[in-house]
Amino acid sequence: MAYENILYEKRDGIAFITFNRPKVLNALNRKTVEELQSALLDARDDASVRTLILTGAGEKSFVAGADIGELALQTPVSGKELSLFGQGVLHLLETMGKPSICAINGFALGGGCEVALACTIRLASKTARLGQPEVKLGLIPGYGGSQRLPRLCCKGIAHELCLTGEMIGAEEAQRIGLVNHIYEPPELLPAAEALAKKIIANAPLAAKYIMEAIERGVEMPQEEGLFLEATLFGLACATEDMREGTKAFLEKRPAQFKGK
C-alpha cells in the first residue's frame, strides 16, 4: 500500500512509523488513521519486525490532535463510528504482541496523546507538550484517553488533564509517569533506536508474554493476574528460546533467539 500521510520503513528489526502531515502539525484525519492501521497490520504479520518506533515529521509536533475540520462535521452516529474505529486501531497497536516505542518530538495533543498512551514505552524530547484538550472544543477524548490515562497515571491526574484541557511539558509528563525518559531533541530518535535494539536482543516470545501479562494483568484482581503470569511462565518454559537462553547463560555466551 502506498502511504500519503505516514512514512513507513523497516530496517534492522524495527518498523518506523512517522506521521507525515507537517503543515498541519501531523494532525490525525480518517485517512491517516487508516494508513496507521495498515502499517500496524503489516508490522504485526512480518516476522522480521521485532519492535516499532512511532514519531512525527518535522521539529514541532508528534501529532497535534485530530483534524478539526473533519471533527466539526461529525454527527452522533458518525462521531461514535469515528471513535470506535480509532479505538480499534490503537487497541491493535497496544495488543499486537510487539513492543512499540513512542518518540514524542513536540506536540502530542488529543489523538496524539492517545496514540502515545497506546504505545508500550514513551520517550519525549525536552520540547514535547502533551495534553487532552478536547474539552475546549466541547468534546471528550475519543481514542481511549479517558481510559488509558487514569490507568497509566492515576484518576486524579486524568481528571485534571481532561477537565482543564491544559498542556503539560516533558518534565511534568515524566513526573506523573506519562513518559519514561526525556532527551534533547537531536538525541530522541537515537535513544529510541538504542532502546529498541536492547529489546530486540532478548527473546521475542518472552517479550510477547511479558506484554500480555502486564496489559491483561493490570485489569485483573492480583490473584487472577498472578495465575495469568504463572500460565504464561509455563508457556515460556516450552519454547526453544528458553532452552537456548538458559543454555547460553550456563555456557557463558550470547543467546541466539529464534522466536520459537
PDB file of C-alpha atoms in Angstrom:
ATOM      1  CA  MET A   1       0.000   0.000   0.000  1.00  0.00           C
ATOM      2  CA  ALA A   2       1.240   3.494  -0.879  1.00  0.00           C
ATOM      3  CA  TYR A   3       1.008   5.883   2.052  1.00  0.00           C
ATOM      4  CA  GLU A   4       0.272   9.599   1.793  1.00  0.00           C
ATOM      5  CA  ASN A   5       0.099  10.701   5.414  1.00  0.00           C
ATOM      6  CA  ILE A   6       2.667   8.466   7.085  1.00  0.00           C
ATOM      7  CA  LEU A   7       6.184   7.308   6.309  1.00  0.00           C
ATOM      8  CA  TYR A   8       6.715   3.590   6.844  1.00  0.00           C
ATOM      9  CA  GLU A   9      10.124   1.961   6.852  1.00  0.00           C
ATOM     10  CA  LYS A  10      11.516  -1.323   8.162  1.00  0.00           C
ATOM     11  CA  ARG A  11      15.169  -1.909   8.983  1.00  0.00           C
ATOM     12  CA  ASP A  12      17.226  -3.877  11.493  1.00  0.00           C
ATOM     13  CA  GLY A  13      14.142  -5.451  13.052  1.00  0.00           C
ATOM     14  CA  ILE A  14      12.446  -2.094  13.663  1.00  0.00           C
ATOM     15  CA  ALA A  15       9.333  -0.736  11.937  1.00  0.00           C
ATOM     16  CA  PHE A  16       9.453   3.066  11.824  1.00  0.00           C
ATOM     17  CA  ILE A  17       6.083   4.819  11.530  1.00  0.00           C
ATOM     18  CA  THR A  18       6.296   8.594  11.080  1.00  0.00           C
ATOM     19  CA  PHE A  19       3.173  10.765  10.951  1.00  0.00           C
ATOM     20  CA  ASN A  20       3.843  12.969   7.956  1.00  0.00           C
ATOM     21  CA  ARG A  21       1.489  15.961   7.716  1.00  0.00           C
ATOM     22  CA  PRO A  22       3.861  18.655   9.000  1.00  0.00           C
ATOM     23  CA  LYS A  23       1.863  21.550   7.504  1.00  0.00           C
ATOM     24  CA  VAL A  24      -0.967  20.729   9.934  1.00  0.00           C
ATOM     25  CA  LEU A  25       1.365  19.559  12.723  1.00  0.00           C
ATOM     26  CA  ASN A  26       0.664  15.916  11.782  1.00  0.00           C
ATOM     27  CA  ALA A  27      -2.994  16.164  12.782  1.00  0.00           C
ATOM     28  CA  LEU A  28      -4.952  12.915  12.526  1.00  0.00           C
ATOM     29  CA  ASN A  29      -7.654  12.613   9.925  1.00  0.00           C
ATOM     30  CA  ARG A  30      -9.506   9.424   8.964  1.00  0.00           C
ATOM     31  CA  LYS A  31      -7.094   8.602   6.147  1.00  0.00           C
ATOM     32  CA  THR A  32      -4.076   8.918   8.455  1.00  0.00           C
ATOM     33  CA  VAL A  33      -5.628   6.527  10.977  1.00  0.00           C
ATOM     34  CA  GLU A  34      -6.466   4.089   8.164  1.00  0.00           C
ATOM     35  CA  GLU A  35      -2.846   4.210   6.983  1.00  0.00           C
ATOM     36  CA  LEU A  36      -1.654   3.676  10.547  1.00  0.00           C
ATOM     37  CA  GLN A  37      -3.869   0.594  10.767  1.00  0.00           C
ATOM     38  CA  SER A  38      -2.405  -0.789   7.534  1.00  0.00           C
ATOM     39  CA  ALA A  39       1.174  -0.228   8.706  1.00  0.00           C
ATOM     40  CA  LEU A  40       0.456  -1.850  12.077  1.00  0.00           C
ATOM     41  CA  LEU A  41      -1.039  -4.923  10.422  1.00  0.00           C
ATOM     42  CA  ASP A  42       1.997  -5.218   8.167  1.00  0.00           C
ATOM     43  CA  ALA A  43       4.389  -4.895  11.121  1.00  0.00           C
ATOM     44  CA  ARG A  44       2.389  -7.390  13.171  1.00  0.00           C
ATOM     45  CA  ASP A  45       2.476 -10.014  10.415  1.00  0.00           C
ATOM     46  CA  ASP A  46       6.136  -9.509   9.445  1.00  0.00           C
ATOM     47  CA  ALA A  47       8.291 -11.906  11.473  1.00  0.00           C
ATOM     48  CA  SER A  48      11.372  -9.766  10.799  1.00  0.00           C
ATOM     49  CA  VAL A  49       9.834  -6.845  12.714  1.00  0.00           C
ATOM     50  CA  ARG A  50      10.585  -7.104  16.425  1.00  0.00           C
ATOM     51  CA  THR A  51       9.599  -3.661  17.649  1.00  0.00           C
ATOM     52  CA  LEU A  52       8.117  -0.371  16.426  1.00  0.00           C
ATOM     53  CA  ILE A  53       9.074   3.291  16.749  1.00  0.00           C
ATOM     54  CA  LEU A  54       6.392   5.941  16.196  1.00  0.00           C
ATOM     55  CA  THR A  55       7.280   9.617  15.762  1.00  0.00           C
ATOM     56  CA  GLY A  56       6.230  12.742  13.864  1.00  0.00           C
ATOM     57  CA  ALA A  57       7.695  14.533  10.871  1.00  0.00           C
ATOM     58  CA  GLY A  58       9.227  17.957  11.419  1.00  0.00           C
ATOM     59  CA  GLU A  59      10.542  19.563  14.584  1.00  0.00           C
ATOM     60  CA  LYS A  60       7.328  20.913  16.107  1.00  0.00           C
ATOM     61  CA  SER A  61       4.905  18.067  16.527  1.00  0.00           C
ATOM     62  CA  PHE A  62       4.395  14.367  17.071  1.00  0.00           C
ATOM     63  CA  VAL A  63       0.639  14.573  16.488  1.00  0.00           C
ATOM     64  CA  ALA A  64      -1.109  17.813  17.427  1.00  0.00           C
ATOM     65  CA  GLY A  65      -4.542  16.241  17.680  1.00  0.00           C
ATOM     66  CA  ALA A  66      -7.403  15.459  15.344  1.00  0.00           C
ATOM     67  CA  ASP A  67      -8.208  17.261  12.116  1.00  0.00           C
ATOM     68  CA  ILE A  68     -10.643  19.883  13.449  1.00  0.00           C
ATOM     69  CA  GLY A  69     -12.265  20.426  10.039  1.00  0.00           C
ATOM     70  CA  GLU A  70     -13.165  16.754   9.931  1.00  0.00           C
ATOM     71  CA  LEU A  71     -14.305  16.744  13.569  1.00  0.00           C
ATOM     72  CA  ALA A  72     -16.640  19.700  13.046  1.00  0.00           C
ATOM     73  CA  LEU A  73     -18.714  17.683  10.545  1.00  0.00           C
ATOM     74  CA  GLN A  74     -19.439  14.739  12.830  1.00  0.00           C
ATOM     75  CA  THR A  75     -22.951  13.646  13.730  1.00  0.00           C
ATOM     76  CA  PRO A  76     -23.847  11.453  16.718  1.00  0.00           C
ATOM     77  CA  VAL A  77     -23.751   8.358  14.501  1.00  0.00           C
ATOM     78  CA  SER A  78     -20.606   9.194  12.536  1.00  0.00           C
ATOM     79  CA  GLY A  79     -18.877  10.508  15.661  1.00  0.00           C
ATOM     80  CA  LYS A  80     -19.388   7.235  17.510  1.00  0.00           C
ATOM     81  CA  GLU A  81     -18.188   5.279  14.475  1.00  0.00           C
ATOM     82  CA  LEU A  82     -15.103   7.508  14.171  1.00  0.00           C
ATOM     83  CA  SER A  83     -14.312   6.983  17.856  1.00  0.00           C
ATOM     84  CA  LEU A  84     -14.772   3.211  17.678  1.00  0.00           C
ATOM     85  CA  PHE A  85     -12.584   2.963  14.575  1.00  0.00           C
ATOM     86  CA  GLY A  86      -9.772   4.953  16.184  1.00  0.00           C
ATOM     87  CA  GLN A  87     -10.078   2.948  19.398  1.00  0.00           C
ATOM     88  CA  GLY A  88      -9.800  -0.254  17.388  1.00  0.00           C
ATOM     89  CA  VAL A  89      -6.608   0.871  15.655  1.00  0.00           C
ATOM     90  CA  LEU A  90      -4.992   1.875  18.941  1.00  0.00           C
ATOM     91  CA  HIS A  91      -6.119  -1.391  20.527  1.00  0.00           C
ATOM     92  CA  LEU A  92      -4.257  -3.134  17.699  1.00  0.00           C
ATOM     93  CA  LEU A  93      -1.154  -1.081  18.496  1.00  0.00           C
ATOM     94  CA  GLU A  94      -1.427  -1.926  22.192  1.00  0.00           C
ATOM     95  CA  THR A  95      -2.079  -5.658  21.796  1.00  0.00           C
ATOM     96  CA  MET A  96      -0.160  -6.682  18.644  1.00  0.00           C
ATOM     97  CA  GLY A  97       2.423  -8.580  20.702  1.00  0.00           C
ATOM     98  CA  LYS A  98       5.364  -6.428  19.617  1.00  0.00           C
ATOM     99  CA  PRO A  99       6.703  -3.573  21.781  1.00  0.00           C
ATOM    100  CA  SER A 100       6.161  -0.041  20.486  1.00  0.00           C
ATOM    101  CA  ILE A 101       8.220   2.996  21.429  1.00  0.00           C
ATOM    102  CA  CYS A 102       6.700   6.454  21.021  1.00  0.00           C
ATOM    103  CA  ALA A 103       9.290   9.156  20.326  1.00  0.00           C
ATOM    104  CA  ILE A 104       7.347  12.325  21.178  1.00  0.00           C
ATOM    105  CA  ASN A 105       9.161  15.098  19.331  1.00  0.00           C
ATOM    106  CA  GLY A 106       6.815  18.026  20.018  1.00  0.00           C
ATOM    107  CA  PHE A 107       3.073  18.476  20.482  1.00  0.00           C
ATOM    108  CA  ALA A 108       1.204  15.298  21.483  1.00  0.00           C
ATOM    109  CA  LEU A 109      -2.317  16.580  21.989  1.00  0.00           C
ATOM    110  CA  GLY A 110      -5.711  14.912  21.851  1.00  0.00           C
ATOM    111  CA  GLY A 111      -5.427  11.983  19.475  1.00  0.00           C
ATOM    112  CA  GLY A 112      -1.651  12.373  19.525  1.00  0.00           C
ATOM    113  CA  CYS A 113      -1.533  11.880  23.273  1.00  0.00           C
ATOM    114  CA  GLU A 114      -3.869   8.919  22.854  1.00  0.00           C
ATOM    115  CA  VAL A 115      -1.533   7.309  20.289  1.00  0.00           C
ATOM    116  CA  ALA A 116       1.317   7.773  22.763  1.00  0.00           C
ATOM    117  CA  LEU A 117      -0.757   6.224  25.564  1.00  0.00           C
ATOM    118  CA  ALA A 118      -1.351   3.112  23.450  1.00  0.00           C
ATOM    119  CA  CYS A 119       2.385   2.595  22.913  1.00  0.00           C
ATOM    120  CA  THR A 120       4.383   0.320  25.198  1.00  0.00           C
ATOM    121  CA  ILE A 121       7.012   2.918  26.159  1.00  0.00           C
ATOM    122  CA  ARG A 122       7.058   6.699  25.747  1.00  0.00           C
ATOM    123  CA  LEU A 123      10.161   8.844  25.249  1.00  0.00           C
ATOM    124  CA  ALA A 124       9.950  12.623  24.885  1.00  0.00           C
ATOM    125  CA  SER A 125      12.123  15.464  23.719  1.00  0.00           C
ATOM    126  CA  LYS A 126      12.543  18.405  26.088  1.00  0.00           C
ATOM    127  CA  THR A 127      10.314  20.408  23.728  1.00  0.00           C
ATOM    128  CA  ALA A 128       7.379  17.991  23.980  1.00  0.00           C
ATOM    129  CA  ARG A 129       3.985  19.255  25.113  1.00  0.00           C
ATOM    130  CA  LEU A 130       1.249  16.782  25.999  1.00  0.00           C
ATOM    131  CA  GLY A 131      -2.426  17.070  26.805  1.00  0.00           C
ATOM    132  CA  GLN A 132      -6.056  16.139  26.197  1.00  0.00           C
ATOM    133  CA  PRO A 133      -7.650  19.459  25.155  1.00  0.00           C
ATOM    134  CA  GLU A 134     -10.897  18.037  23.745  1.00  0.00           C
ATOM    135  CA  VAL A 135     -12.994  19.728  26.455  1.00  0.00           C
ATOM    136  CA  LYS A 136     -12.045  23.117  24.969  1.00  0.00           C
ATOM    137  CA  LEU A 137     -13.881  22.037  21.796  1.00  0.00           C
ATOM    138  CA  GLY A 138     -16.934  20.773  23.651  1.00  0.00           C
ATOM    139  CA  LEU A 139     -15.750  17.187  23.229  1.00  0.00           C
ATOM    140  CA  ILE A 140     -14.206  14.388  25.262  1.00  0.00           C
ATOM    141  CA  PRO A 141     -11.268  12.130  24.344  1.00  0.00           C
ATOM    142  CA  GLY A 142     -12.435   9.623  21.752  1.00  0.00           C
ATOM    143  CA  TYR A 143      -9.471   7.335  21.100  1.00  0.00           C
ATOM    144  CA  GLY A 144      -9.086   5.929  24.605  1.00  0.00           C
ATOM    145  CA  GLY A 145      -7.601   8.859  26.522  1.00  0.00           C
ATOM    146  CA  SER A 146     -10.233   8.774  29.275  1.00  0.00           C
ATOM    147  CA  GLN A 147      -9.433   5.105  29.888  1.00  0.00           C
ATOM    148  CA  ARG A 148      -5.672   4.715  29.397  1.00  0.00           C
ATOM    149  CA  LEU A 149      -4.627   7.943  31.124  1.00  0.00           C
ATOM    150  CA  PRO A 150      -6.082   7.065  34.567  1.00  0.00           C
ATOM    151  CA  ARG A 151      -4.681   3.554  34.287  1.00  0.00           C
ATOM    152  CA  LEU A 152      -1.201   4.818  33.427  1.00  0.00           C
ATOM    153  CA  CYS A 153      -1.007   7.817  35.777  1.00  0.00           C
ATOM    154  CA  CYS A 154      -3.960   7.945  38.185  1.00  0.00           C
ATOM    155  CA  LYS A 155      -7.593   9.030  38.254  1.00  0.00           C
ATOM    156  CA  GLY A 156      -6.866  12.440  39.720  1.00  0.00           C
ATOM    157  CA  ILE A 157      -4.241  13.269  37.079  1.00  0.00           C
ATOM    158  CA  ALA A 158      -6.583  12.116  34.313  1.00  0.00           C
ATOM    159  CA  HIS A 159      -9.416  14.255  35.659  1.00  0.00           C
ATOM    160  CA  GLU A 160      -7.199  17.320  35.848  1.00  0.00           C
ATOM    161  CA  LEU A 161      -5.727  16.970  32.353  1.00  0.00           C
ATOM    162  CA  CYS A 162      -9.036  16.122  30.673  1.00  0.00           C
ATOM    163  CA  LEU A 163     -11.178  18.662  32.575  1.00  0.00           C
ATOM    164  CA  THR A 164      -8.810  21.617  32.160  1.00  0.00           C
ATOM    165  CA  GLY A 165      -7.596  20.730  28.678  1.00  0.00           C
ATOM    166  CA  GLU A 166      -4.229  22.241  29.604  1.00  0.00           C
ATOM    167  CA  MET A 167      -0.908  21.136  28.145  1.00  0.00           C
ATOM    168  CA  ILE A 168       1.995  19.933  30.261  1.00  0.00           C
ATOM    169  CA  GLY A 169       5.699  19.903  29.468  1.00  0.00           C
ATOM    170  CA  ALA A 170       8.012  16.939  29.217  1.00  0.00           C
ATOM    171  CA  GLU A 171       9.315  17.194  32.794  1.00  0.00           C
ATOM    172  CA  GLU A 172       5.823  17.209  34.288  1.00  0.00           C
ATOM    173  CA  ALA A 173       4.825  14.339  32.000  1.00  0.00           C
ATOM    174  CA  GLN A 174       7.779  12.348  33.308  1.00  0.00           C
ATOM    175  CA  ARG A 175       6.943  13.233  36.917  1.00  0.00           C
ATOM    176  CA  ILE A 176       3.402  11.840  36.617  1.00  0.00           C
ATOM    177  CA  GLY A 177       4.576   8.722  34.764  1.00  0.00           C
ATOM    178  CA  LEU A 178       3.216   9.680  31.353  1.00  0.00           C
ATOM    179  CA  VAL A 179       6.672   9.441  29.729  1.00  0.00           C
ATOM    180  CA  ASN A 180       9.612   7.248  30.704  1.00  0.00           C
ATOM    181  CA  HIS A 181      12.599   9.396  29.700  1.00  0.00           C
ATOM    182  CA  ILE A 182      13.400  12.868  28.340  1.00  0.00           C
ATOM    183  CA  TYR A 183      16.097  13.753  25.800  1.00  0.00           C
ATOM    184  CA  GLU A 184      17.449  16.733  23.922  1.00  0.00           C
ATOM    185  CA  PRO A 185      15.675  16.852  20.518  1.00  0.00           C
ATOM    186  CA  PRO A 186      18.637  15.534  18.454  1.00  0.00           C
ATOM    187  CA  GLU A 187      19.060  12.632  20.878  1.00  0.00           C
ATOM    188  CA  LEU A 188      15.431  11.456  20.856  1.00  0.00           C
ATOM    189  CA  LEU A 189      15.381   9.100  17.856  1.00  0.00           C
ATOM    190  CA  PRO A 190      18.854   7.649  18.550  1.00  0.00           C
ATOM    191  CA  ALA A 191      17.671   6.923  22.107  1.00  0.00           C
ATOM    192  CA  ALA A 192      14.520   5.234  20.777  1.00  0.00           C
ATOM    193  CA  GLU A 193      16.589   3.097  18.404  1.00  0.00           C
ATOM    194  CA  ALA A 194      19.025   2.162  21.169  1.00  0.00           C
ATOM    195  CA  LEU A 195      16.120   1.091  23.381  1.00  0.00           C
ATOM    196  CA  ALA A 196      14.583  -0.889  20.515  1.00  0.00           C
ATOM    197  CA  LYS A 197      17.878  -2.738  19.975  1.00  0.00           C
ATOM    198  CA  LYS A 198      18.016  -3.663  23.662  1.00  0.00           C
ATOM    199  CA  ILE A 199      14.534  -5.171  23.349  1.00  0.00           C
ATOM    200  CA  ILE A 200      15.392  -6.960  20.094  1.00  0.00           C
ATOM    201  CA  ALA A 201      18.387  -8.639  21.764  1.00  0.00           C
ATOM    202  CA  ASN A 202      16.005 -10.545  24.036  1.00  0.00           C
ATOM    203  CA  ALA A 203      13.663 -13.474  23.352  1.00  0.00           C
ATOM    204  CA  PRO A 204      10.684 -12.353  21.211  1.00  0.00           C
ATOM    205  CA  LEU A 205       8.179 -14.839  22.639  1.00  0.00           C
ATOM    206  CA  ALA A 206       9.152 -13.887  26.189  1.00  0.00           C
ATOM    207  CA  ALA A 207       8.651 -10.230  25.261  1.00  0.00           C
ATOM    208  CA  LYS A 208       5.201 -11.051  23.880  1.00  0.00           C
ATOM    209  CA  TYR A 209       4.234 -12.931  27.053  1.00  0.00           C
ATOM    210  CA  ILE A 210       5.555 -10.119  29.278  1.00  0.00           C
ATOM    211  CA  MET A 211       3.385  -7.589  27.459  1.00  0.00           C
ATOM    212  CA  GLU A 212       0.343  -9.866  27.727  1.00  0.00           C
ATOM    213  CA  ALA A 213       0.934 -10.411  31.442  1.00  0.00           C
ATOM    214  CA  ILE A 214       1.170  -6.678  32.085  1.00  0.00           C
ATOM    215  CA  GLU A 215      -1.583  -5.467  29.741  1.00  0.00           C
ATOM    216  CA  ARG A 216      -4.145  -8.081  30.792  1.00  0.00           C
ATOM    217  CA  GLY A 217      -2.991  -8.495  34.365  1.00  0.00           C
ATOM    218  CA  VAL A 218      -3.396  -4.823  35.241  1.00  0.00           C
ATOM    219  CA  GLU A 219      -7.133  -5.179  34.545  1.00  0.00           C
ATOM    220  CA  MET A 220      -7.469  -8.201  36.852  1.00  0.00           C
ATOM    221  CA  PRO A 221      -7.511  -8.717  40.609  1.00  0.00           C
ATOM    222  CA  GLN A 222      -3.946  -9.503  41.668  1.00  0.00           C
ATOM    223  CA  GLU A 223      -4.682 -13.171  42.359  1.00  0.00           C
ATOM    224  CA  GLU A 224      -6.024 -13.671  38.830  1.00  0.00           C
ATOM    225  CA  GLY A 225      -3.088 -11.721  37.414  1.00  0.00           C
ATOM    226  CA  LEU A 226      -0.660 -13.985  39.235  1.00  0.00           C
ATOM    227  CA  PHE A 227      -2.397 -17.032  37.775  1.00  0.00           C
ATOM    228  CA  LEU A 228      -2.077 -15.498  34.297  1.00  0.00           C
ATOM    229  CA  GLU A 229       1.618 -14.863  34.945  1.00  0.00           C
ATOM    230  CA  ALA A 230       2.157 -18.484  36.022  1.00  0.00           C
ATOM    231  CA  THR A 231       0.359 -19.739  32.907  1.00  0.00           C
ATOM    232  CA  LEU A 232       2.474 -17.585  30.603  1.00  0.00           C
ATOM    233  CA  PHE A 233       5.617 -18.588  32.534  1.00  0.00           C
ATOM    234  CA  GLY A 234       4.725 -22.195  31.794  1.00  0.00           C
ATOM    235  CA  LEU A 235       4.287 -21.418  28.090  1.00  0.00           C
ATOM    236  CA  ALA A 236       7.695 -19.737  28.050  1.00  0.00           C
ATOM    237  CA  CYS A 237       9.217 -22.892  29.540  1.00  0.00           C
ATOM    238  CA  ALA A 238       8.017 -24.819  26.483  1.00  0.00           C
ATOM    239  CA  THR A 239       9.880 -22.628  23.971  1.00  0.00           C
ATOM    240  CA  GLU A 240      13.130 -23.319  22.170  1.00  0.00           C
ATOM    241  CA  ASP A 241      14.181 -19.789  23.153  1.00  0.00           C
ATOM    242  CA  MET A 242      14.008 -20.740  26.841  1.00  0.00           C
ATOM    243  CA  ARG A 243      16.268 -23.755  26.205  1.00  0.00           C
ATOM    244  CA  GLU A 244      18.678 -21.583  24.233  1.00  0.00           C
ATOM    245  CA  GLY A 245      18.653 -18.751  26.772  1.00  0.00           C
ATOM    246  CA  THR A 246      19.388 -20.951  29.770  1.00  0.00           C
ATOM    247  CA  LYS A 247      21.978 -22.976  27.848  1.00  0.00           C
ATOM    248  CA  ALA A 248      23.728 -19.827  26.635  1.00  0.00           C
ATOM    249  CA  PHE A 249      23.836 -18.463  30.177  1.00  0.00           C
ATOM    250  CA  LEU A 250      25.414 -21.661  31.505  1.00  0.00           C
ATOM    251  CA  GLU A 251      27.893 -21.722  28.617  1.00  0.00           C
ATOM    252  CA  LYS A 252      28.710 -18.021  29.146  1.00  0.00           C
ATOM    253  CA  ARG A 253      27.889 -16.970  25.577  1.00  0.00           C
ATOM    254  CA  PRO A 254      25.328 -14.676  23.929  1.00  0.00           C
ATOM    255  CA  ALA A 255      21.987 -16.339  23.266  1.00  0.00           C
ATOM    256  CA  GLN A 256      20.749 -16.774  19.689  1.00  0.00           C
ATOM    257  CA  PHE A 257      16.980 -16.469  19.962  1.00  0.00           C
ATOM    258  CA  LYS A 258      14.747 -17.601  17.074  1.00  0.00           C
ATOM    259  CA  GLY A 259      11.294 -16.767  18.355  1.00  0.00           C
ATOM    260  CA  LYS A 260      10.315 -20.425  18.664  1.00  0.00           C
TER     261      LYS A 260
END
